[in-house]
PDB file of C-alpha atoms in Angstrom:
ATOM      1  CA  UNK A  27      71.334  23.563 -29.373  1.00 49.00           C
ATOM      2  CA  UNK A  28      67.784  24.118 -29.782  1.00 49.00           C
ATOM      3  CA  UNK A  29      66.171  26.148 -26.928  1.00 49.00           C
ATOM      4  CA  UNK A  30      62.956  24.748 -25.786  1.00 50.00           C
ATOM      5  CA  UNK A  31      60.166  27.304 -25.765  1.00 48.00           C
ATOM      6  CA  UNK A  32      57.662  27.430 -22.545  1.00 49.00           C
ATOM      7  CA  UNK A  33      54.000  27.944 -23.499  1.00 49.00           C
ATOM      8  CA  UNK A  34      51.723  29.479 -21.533  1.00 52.00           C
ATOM      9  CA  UNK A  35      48.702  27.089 -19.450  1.00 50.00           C
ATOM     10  CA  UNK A  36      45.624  27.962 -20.424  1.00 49.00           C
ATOM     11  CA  UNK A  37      42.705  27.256 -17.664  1.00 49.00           C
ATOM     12  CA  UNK A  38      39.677  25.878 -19.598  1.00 46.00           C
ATOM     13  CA  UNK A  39      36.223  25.788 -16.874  1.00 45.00           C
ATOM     14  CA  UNK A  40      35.682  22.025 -15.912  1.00 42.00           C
ATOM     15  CA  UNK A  41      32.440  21.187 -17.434  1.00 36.00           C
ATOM     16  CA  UNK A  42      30.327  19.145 -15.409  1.00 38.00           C
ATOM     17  CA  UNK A  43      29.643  15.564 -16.356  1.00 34.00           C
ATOM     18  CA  UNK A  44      25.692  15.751 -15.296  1.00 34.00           C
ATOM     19  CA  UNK A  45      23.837  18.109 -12.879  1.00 33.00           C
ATOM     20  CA  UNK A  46      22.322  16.487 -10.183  1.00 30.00           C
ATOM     21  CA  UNK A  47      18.519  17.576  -9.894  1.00 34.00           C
ATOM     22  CA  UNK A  48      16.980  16.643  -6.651  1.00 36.00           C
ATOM     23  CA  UNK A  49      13.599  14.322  -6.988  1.00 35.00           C
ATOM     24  CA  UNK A  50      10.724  16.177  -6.229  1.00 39.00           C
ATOM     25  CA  UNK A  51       8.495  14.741  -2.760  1.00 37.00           C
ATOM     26  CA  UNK A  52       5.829  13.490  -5.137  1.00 39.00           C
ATOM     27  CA  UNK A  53       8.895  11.492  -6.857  1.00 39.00           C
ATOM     28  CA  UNK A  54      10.091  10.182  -3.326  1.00 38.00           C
ATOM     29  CA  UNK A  55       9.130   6.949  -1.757  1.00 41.00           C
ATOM     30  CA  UNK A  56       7.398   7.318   1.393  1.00 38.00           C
ATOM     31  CA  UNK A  57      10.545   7.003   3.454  1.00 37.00           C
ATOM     32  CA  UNK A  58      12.050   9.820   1.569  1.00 35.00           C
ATOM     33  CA  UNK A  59      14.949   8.402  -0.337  1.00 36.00           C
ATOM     34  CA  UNK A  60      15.072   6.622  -3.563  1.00 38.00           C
ATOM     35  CA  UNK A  61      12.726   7.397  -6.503  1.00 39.00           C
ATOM     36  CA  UNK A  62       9.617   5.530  -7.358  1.00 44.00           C
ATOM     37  CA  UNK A  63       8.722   4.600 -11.321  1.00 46.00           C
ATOM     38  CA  UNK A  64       4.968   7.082 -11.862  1.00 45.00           C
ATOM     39  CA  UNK A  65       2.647   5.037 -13.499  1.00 49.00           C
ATOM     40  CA  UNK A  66      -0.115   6.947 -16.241  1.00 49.00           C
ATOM     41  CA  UNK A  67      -2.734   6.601 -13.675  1.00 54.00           C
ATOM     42  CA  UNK A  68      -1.339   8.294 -10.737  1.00 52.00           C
ATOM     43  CA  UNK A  69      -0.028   5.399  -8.452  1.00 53.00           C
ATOM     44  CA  UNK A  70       4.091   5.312  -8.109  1.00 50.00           C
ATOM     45  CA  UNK A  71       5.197   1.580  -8.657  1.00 52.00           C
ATOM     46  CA  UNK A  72       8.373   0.677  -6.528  1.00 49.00           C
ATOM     47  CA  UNK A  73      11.619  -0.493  -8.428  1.00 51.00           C
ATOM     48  CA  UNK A  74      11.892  -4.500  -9.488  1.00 72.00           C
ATOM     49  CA  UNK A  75      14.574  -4.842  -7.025  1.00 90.00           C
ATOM     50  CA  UNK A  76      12.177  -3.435  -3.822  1.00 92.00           C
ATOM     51  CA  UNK A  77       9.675  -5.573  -4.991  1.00 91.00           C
ATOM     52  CA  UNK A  78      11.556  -8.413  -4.762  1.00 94.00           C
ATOM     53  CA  UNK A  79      12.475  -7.386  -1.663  1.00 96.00           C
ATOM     54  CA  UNK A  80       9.362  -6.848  -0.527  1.00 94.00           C
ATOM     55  CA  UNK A  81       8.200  -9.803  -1.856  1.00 91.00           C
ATOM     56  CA  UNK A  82      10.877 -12.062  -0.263  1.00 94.00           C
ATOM     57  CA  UNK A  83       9.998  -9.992   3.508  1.00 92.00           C
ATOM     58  CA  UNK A  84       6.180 -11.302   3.048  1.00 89.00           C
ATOM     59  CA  UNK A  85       7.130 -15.017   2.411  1.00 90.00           C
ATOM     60  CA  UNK A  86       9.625 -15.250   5.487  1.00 91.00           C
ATOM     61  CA  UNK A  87       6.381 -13.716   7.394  1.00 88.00           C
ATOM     62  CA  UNK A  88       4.409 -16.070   6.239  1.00 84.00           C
ATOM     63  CA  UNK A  89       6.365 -19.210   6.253  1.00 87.00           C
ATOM     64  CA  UNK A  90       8.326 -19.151   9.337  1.00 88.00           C
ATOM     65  CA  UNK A  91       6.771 -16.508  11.381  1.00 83.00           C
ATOM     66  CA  UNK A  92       7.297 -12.384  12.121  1.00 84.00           C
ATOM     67  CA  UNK A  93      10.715 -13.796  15.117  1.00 85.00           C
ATOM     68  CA  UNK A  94      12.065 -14.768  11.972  1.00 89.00           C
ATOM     69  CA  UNK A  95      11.701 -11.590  10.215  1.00 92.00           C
ATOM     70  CA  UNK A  96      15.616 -10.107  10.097  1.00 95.00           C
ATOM     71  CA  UNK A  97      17.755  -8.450   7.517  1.00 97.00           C
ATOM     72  CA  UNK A  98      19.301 -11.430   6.858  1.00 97.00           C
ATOM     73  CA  UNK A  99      16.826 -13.873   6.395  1.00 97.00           C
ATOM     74  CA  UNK A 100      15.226 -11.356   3.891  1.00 97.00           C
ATOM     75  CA  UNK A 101      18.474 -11.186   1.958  1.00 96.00           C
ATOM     76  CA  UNK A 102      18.357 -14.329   1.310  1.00 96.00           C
ATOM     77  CA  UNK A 103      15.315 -15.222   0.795  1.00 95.00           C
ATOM     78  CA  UNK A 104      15.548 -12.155  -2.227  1.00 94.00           C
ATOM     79  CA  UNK A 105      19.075 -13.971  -2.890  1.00 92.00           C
ATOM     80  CA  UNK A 106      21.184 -10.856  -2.912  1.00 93.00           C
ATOM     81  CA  UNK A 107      23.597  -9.586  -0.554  1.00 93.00           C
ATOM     82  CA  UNK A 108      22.689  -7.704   2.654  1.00 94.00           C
ATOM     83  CA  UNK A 109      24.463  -4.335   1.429  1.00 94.00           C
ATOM     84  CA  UNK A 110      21.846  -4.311  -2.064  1.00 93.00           C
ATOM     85  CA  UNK A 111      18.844  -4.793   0.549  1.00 96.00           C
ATOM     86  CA  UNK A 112      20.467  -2.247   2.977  1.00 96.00           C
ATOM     87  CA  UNK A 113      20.862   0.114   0.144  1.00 95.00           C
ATOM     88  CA  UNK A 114      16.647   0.228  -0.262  1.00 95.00           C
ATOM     89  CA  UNK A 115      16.132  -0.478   3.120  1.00 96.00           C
ATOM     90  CA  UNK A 116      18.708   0.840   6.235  1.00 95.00           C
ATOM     91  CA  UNK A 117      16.637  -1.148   8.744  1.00 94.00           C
ATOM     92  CA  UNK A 118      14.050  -3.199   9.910  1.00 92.00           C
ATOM     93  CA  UNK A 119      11.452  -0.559  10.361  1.00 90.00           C
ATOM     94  CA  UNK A 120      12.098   0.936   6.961  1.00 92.00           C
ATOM     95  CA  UNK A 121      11.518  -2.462   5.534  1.00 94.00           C
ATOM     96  CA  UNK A 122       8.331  -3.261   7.703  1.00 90.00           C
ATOM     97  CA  UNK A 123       7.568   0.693   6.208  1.00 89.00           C
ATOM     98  CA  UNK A 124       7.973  -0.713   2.982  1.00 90.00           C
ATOM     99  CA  UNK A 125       5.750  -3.531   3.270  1.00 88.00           C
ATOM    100  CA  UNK A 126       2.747  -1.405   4.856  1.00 86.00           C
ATOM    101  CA  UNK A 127       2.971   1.082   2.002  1.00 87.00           C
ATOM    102  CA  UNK A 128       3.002  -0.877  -0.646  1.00 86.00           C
ATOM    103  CA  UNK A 129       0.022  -2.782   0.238  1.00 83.00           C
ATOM    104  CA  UNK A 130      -1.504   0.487   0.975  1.00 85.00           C
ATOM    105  CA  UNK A 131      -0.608   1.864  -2.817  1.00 88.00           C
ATOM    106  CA  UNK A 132      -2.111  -1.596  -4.279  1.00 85.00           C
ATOM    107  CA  UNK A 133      -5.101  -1.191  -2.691  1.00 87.00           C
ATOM    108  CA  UNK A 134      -5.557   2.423  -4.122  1.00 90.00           C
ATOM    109  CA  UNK A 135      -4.961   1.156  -7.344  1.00 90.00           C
ATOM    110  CA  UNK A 136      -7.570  -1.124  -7.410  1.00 89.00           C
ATOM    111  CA  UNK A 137      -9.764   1.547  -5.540  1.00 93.00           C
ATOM    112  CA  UNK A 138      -9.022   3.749  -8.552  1.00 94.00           C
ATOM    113  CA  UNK A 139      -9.662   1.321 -11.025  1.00 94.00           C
ATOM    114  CA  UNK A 140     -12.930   0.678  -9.535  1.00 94.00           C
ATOM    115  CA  UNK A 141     -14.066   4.052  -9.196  1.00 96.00           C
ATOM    116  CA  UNK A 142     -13.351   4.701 -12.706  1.00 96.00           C
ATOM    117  CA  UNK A 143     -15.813   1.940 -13.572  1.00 95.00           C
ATOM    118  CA  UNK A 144     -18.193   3.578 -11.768  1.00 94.00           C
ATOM    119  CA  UNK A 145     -20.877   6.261 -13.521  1.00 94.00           C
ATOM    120  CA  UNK A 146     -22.528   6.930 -10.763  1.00 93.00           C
ATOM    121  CA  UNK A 147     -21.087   9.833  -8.644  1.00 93.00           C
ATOM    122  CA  UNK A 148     -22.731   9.593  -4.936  1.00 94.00           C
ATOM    123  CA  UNK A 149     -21.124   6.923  -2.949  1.00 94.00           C
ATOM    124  CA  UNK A 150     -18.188   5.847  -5.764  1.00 94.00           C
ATOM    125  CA  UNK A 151     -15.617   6.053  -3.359  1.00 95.00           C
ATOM    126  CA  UNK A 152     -17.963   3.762  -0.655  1.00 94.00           C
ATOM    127  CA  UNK A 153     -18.269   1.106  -3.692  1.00 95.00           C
ATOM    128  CA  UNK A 154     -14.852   1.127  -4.907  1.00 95.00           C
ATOM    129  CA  UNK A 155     -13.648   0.352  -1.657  1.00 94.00           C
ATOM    130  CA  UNK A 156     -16.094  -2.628  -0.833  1.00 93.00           C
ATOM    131  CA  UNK A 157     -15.111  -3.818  -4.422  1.00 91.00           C
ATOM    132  CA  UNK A 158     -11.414  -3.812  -3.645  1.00 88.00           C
ATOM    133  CA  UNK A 159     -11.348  -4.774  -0.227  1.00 86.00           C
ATOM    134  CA  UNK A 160     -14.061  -7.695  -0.856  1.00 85.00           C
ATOM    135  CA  UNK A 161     -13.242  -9.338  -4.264  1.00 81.00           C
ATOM    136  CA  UNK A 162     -15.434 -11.656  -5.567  1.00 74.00           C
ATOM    137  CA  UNK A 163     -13.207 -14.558  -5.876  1.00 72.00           C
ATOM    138  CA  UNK A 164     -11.822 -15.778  -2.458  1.00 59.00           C
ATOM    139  CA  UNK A 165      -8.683 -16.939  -3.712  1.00 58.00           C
ATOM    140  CA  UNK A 166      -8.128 -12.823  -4.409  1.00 66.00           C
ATOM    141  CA  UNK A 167      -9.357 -12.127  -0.499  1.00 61.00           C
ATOM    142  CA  UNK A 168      -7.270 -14.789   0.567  1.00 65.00           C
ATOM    143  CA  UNK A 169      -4.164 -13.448  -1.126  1.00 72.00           C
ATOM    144  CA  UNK A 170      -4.941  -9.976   0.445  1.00 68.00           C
ATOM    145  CA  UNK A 171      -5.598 -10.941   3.679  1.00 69.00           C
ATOM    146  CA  UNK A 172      -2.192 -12.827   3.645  1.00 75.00           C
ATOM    147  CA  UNK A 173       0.094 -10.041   2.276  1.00 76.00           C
ATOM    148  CA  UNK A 174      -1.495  -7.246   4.652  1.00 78.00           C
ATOM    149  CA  UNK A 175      -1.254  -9.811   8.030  1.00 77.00           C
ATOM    150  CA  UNK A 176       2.387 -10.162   7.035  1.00 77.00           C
ATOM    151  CA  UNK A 177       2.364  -6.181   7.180  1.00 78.00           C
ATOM    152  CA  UNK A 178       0.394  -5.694  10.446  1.00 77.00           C
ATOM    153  CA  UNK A 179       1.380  -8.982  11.713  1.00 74.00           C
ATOM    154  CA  UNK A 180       5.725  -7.395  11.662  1.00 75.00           C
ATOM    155  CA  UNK A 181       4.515  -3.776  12.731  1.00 78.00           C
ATOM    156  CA  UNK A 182       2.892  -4.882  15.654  1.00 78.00           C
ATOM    157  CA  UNK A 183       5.256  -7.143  16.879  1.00 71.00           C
ATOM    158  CA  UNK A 184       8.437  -4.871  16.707  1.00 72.00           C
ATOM    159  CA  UNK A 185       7.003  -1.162  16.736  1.00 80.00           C
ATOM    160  CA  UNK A 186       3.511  -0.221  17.020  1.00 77.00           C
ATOM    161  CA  UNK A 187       4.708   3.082  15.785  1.00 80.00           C
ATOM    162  CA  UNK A 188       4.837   1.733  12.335  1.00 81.00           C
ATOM    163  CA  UNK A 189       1.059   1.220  12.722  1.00 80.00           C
ATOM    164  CA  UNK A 190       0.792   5.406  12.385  1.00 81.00           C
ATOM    165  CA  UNK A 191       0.985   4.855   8.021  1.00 79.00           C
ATOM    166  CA  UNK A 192      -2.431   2.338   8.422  1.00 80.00           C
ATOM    167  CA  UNK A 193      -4.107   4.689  10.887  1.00 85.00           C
ATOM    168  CA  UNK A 194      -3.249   7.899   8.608  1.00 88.00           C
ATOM    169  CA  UNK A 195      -4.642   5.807   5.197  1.00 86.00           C
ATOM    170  CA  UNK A 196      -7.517   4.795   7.461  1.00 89.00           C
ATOM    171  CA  UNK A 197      -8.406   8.534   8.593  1.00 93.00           C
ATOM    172  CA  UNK A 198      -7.834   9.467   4.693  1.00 93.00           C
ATOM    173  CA  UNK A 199     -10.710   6.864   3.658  1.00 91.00           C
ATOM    174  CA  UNK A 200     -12.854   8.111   6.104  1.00 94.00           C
ATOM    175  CA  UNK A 201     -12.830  11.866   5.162  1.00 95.00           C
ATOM    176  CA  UNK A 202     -13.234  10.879   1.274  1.00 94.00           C
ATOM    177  CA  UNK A 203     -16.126   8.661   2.388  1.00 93.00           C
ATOM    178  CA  UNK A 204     -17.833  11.877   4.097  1.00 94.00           C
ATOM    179  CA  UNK A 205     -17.025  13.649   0.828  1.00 93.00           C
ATOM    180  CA  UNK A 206     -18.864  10.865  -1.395  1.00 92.00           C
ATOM    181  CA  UNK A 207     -22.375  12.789  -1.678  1.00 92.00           C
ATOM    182  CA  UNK A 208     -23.749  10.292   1.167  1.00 92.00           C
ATOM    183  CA  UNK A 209     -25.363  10.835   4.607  1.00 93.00           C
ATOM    184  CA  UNK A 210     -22.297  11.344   7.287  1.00 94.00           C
ATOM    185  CA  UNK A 211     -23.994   8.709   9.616  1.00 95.00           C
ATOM    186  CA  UNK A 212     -24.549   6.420   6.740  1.00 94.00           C
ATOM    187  CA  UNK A 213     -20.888   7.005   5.709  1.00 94.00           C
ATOM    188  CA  UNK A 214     -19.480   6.460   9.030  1.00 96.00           C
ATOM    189  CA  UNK A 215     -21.654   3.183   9.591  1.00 95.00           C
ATOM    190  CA  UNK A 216     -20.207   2.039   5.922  1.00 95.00           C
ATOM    191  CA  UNK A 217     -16.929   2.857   6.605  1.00 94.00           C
ATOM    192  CA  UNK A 218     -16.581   1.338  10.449  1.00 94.00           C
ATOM    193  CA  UNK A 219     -18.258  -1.586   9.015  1.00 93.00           C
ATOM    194  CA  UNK A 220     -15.704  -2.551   6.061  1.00 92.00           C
ATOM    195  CA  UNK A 221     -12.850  -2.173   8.795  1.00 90.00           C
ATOM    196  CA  UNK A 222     -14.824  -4.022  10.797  1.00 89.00           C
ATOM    197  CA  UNK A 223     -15.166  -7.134   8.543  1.00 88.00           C
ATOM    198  CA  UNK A 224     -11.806  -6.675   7.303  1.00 83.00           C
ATOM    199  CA  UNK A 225     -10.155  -6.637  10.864  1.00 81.00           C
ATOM    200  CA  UNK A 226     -11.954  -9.302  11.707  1.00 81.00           C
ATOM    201  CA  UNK A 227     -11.161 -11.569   8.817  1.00 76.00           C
ATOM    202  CA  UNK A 228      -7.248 -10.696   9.647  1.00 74.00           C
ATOM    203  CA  UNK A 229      -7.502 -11.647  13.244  1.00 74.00           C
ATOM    204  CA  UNK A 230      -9.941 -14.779  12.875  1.00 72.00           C
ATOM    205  CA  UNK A 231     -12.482 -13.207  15.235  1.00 76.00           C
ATOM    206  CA  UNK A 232     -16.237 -13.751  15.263  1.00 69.00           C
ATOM    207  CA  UNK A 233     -16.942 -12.580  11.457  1.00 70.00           C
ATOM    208  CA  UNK A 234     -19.508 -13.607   9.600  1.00 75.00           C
ATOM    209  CA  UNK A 235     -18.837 -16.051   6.840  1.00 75.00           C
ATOM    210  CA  UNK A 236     -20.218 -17.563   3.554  1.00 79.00           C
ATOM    211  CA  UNK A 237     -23.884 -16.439   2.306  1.00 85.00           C
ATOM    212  CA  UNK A 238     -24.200 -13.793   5.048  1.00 89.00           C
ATOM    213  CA  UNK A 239     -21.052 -12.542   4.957  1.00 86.00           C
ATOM    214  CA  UNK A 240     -22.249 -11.947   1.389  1.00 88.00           C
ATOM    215  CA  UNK A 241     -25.362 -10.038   2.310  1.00 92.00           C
ATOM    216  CA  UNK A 242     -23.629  -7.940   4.911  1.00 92.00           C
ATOM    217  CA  UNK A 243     -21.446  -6.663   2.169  1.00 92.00           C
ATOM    218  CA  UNK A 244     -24.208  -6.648  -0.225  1.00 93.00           C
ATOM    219  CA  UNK A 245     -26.550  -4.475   2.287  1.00 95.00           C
ATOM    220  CA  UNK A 246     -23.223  -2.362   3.138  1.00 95.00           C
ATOM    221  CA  UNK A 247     -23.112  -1.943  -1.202  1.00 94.00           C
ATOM    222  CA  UNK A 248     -27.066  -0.596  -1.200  1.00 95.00           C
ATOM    223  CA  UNK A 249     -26.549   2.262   1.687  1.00 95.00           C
ATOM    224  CA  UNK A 250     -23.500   3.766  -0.592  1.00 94.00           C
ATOM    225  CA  UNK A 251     -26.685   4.688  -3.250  1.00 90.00           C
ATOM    226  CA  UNK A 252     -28.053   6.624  -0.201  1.00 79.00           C
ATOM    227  CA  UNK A 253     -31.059   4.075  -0.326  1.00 65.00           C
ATOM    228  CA  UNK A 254     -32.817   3.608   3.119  1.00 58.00           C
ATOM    229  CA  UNK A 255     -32.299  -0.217   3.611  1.00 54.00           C
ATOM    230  CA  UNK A 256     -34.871  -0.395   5.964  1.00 50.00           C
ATOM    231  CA  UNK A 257     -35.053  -3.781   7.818  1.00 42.00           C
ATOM    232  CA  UNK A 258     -35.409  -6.301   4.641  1.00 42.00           C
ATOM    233  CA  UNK A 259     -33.856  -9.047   4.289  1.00 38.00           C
ATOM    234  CA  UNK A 260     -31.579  -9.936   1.462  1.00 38.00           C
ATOM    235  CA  UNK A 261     -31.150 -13.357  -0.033  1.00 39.00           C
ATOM    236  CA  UNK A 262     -28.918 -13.995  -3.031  1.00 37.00           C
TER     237      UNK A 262
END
């Protein structure tokens, strides 16, 4: 009979299937957890999926009011299941999060864009932001102004809190308006005034419209070249 020989285990090192390598906090969304894609000119773009996330959270705003803004509405509205939104978003404030900074990053975009346009150094950053902010076609204002009350219009109503993101952007524009080659005072009275108009265009108060709303923005445009404006009046 044939006696059965017993080799010896050998213990080969399991080799890892990948190494996780931790994102880095300029890959990192601004609520710390999933990755963002890094477009060529600086901005990070959020993944399809957010987006339509984000998108779907706007509409339910807008159509049937901030009460109606839940996790489950947003689901689906985005048609997917509550878990796939939960994964991108654990809560309510980390979507409302979502919404504020991603208006936020669009409007740097175009900021950027703008300023690249622009050859002339003093004021740029005064310019680029009336140029973003005020677009010349209304149809472009109007589509703003809708996406950033949805924003302000869910932040206010469940955590003012949230509000801390547009006051820290808003404090960020002011210092790189006071470091755009321009008089402080002249920077402070351009920058209060584009919040101003834009505040005021969000909350339907006493702003003014049409052909002086025009020259308002049109005089704020001439004090970011550091010209004295003096007291003439502008007609277009």
């Amino acid at each position: 009979m044939a006696c059965a020989v017993s080799m010896p285990m050998v213990h080969k090192p399991l080799v890892p299937i990948h190494t996780f390598t931790p994102f880095s906090p300029e890959q990192t969304n601004a609520l710390g957890r999933l990755p963002l894609l890094n477009r060529p000119d600086g901005a990070f773009v959020m993944a399809p999926s957010k987006d339509r996330i984000l998108d779907a959270a706007e509409r339910v705003v807008l159509r049937d009011g901030v009460m109606h803004l839940t996790l489950d509405a947003v689901a689906a509205e985005a048609q997917m299941s509550k878990g796939g939104l939960l994964y991108h978003f654990p809560s309510k404030d980390d979507l409302i999060r979502g919404m504020i900074r991603r208006l936020q990053d669009q409007f740097e975009a175009d900021v950027k864009r703008f300023e690249a346009e622009d050859p002339n150094p003093v004021g740029r950053k005064g310019r680029a932001v009336l140029n973003a902010g005020f677009p010349a076609e209304p149809s472009e204002t109007a589509k703003r102004s809708d996406r950033i009350a949805a924003a302000l219009l869910a932040a206010i109503a469940t955590n003012r809190l949230l509000l801390d993101d547009i006051r820290e952007y808003s404090l960020k524009q002011e210092q790189e308006l006071l470091n755009d080659g321009l008089d402080p005072v002249q920077a402070m009275i351009i920058h209060m005034a584009a919040e101003g108009l834009w505040l005021s265009s969000l909350f339907g108060l006493g702003r003014p419209s049409g052909k002086l709303r025009d020259q308002v923005i049109d005089r704020l445009r001439e004090m970011t070249t550091g010209a004295d404006t003096g007291t003439t009046v502008m007609t277009r």
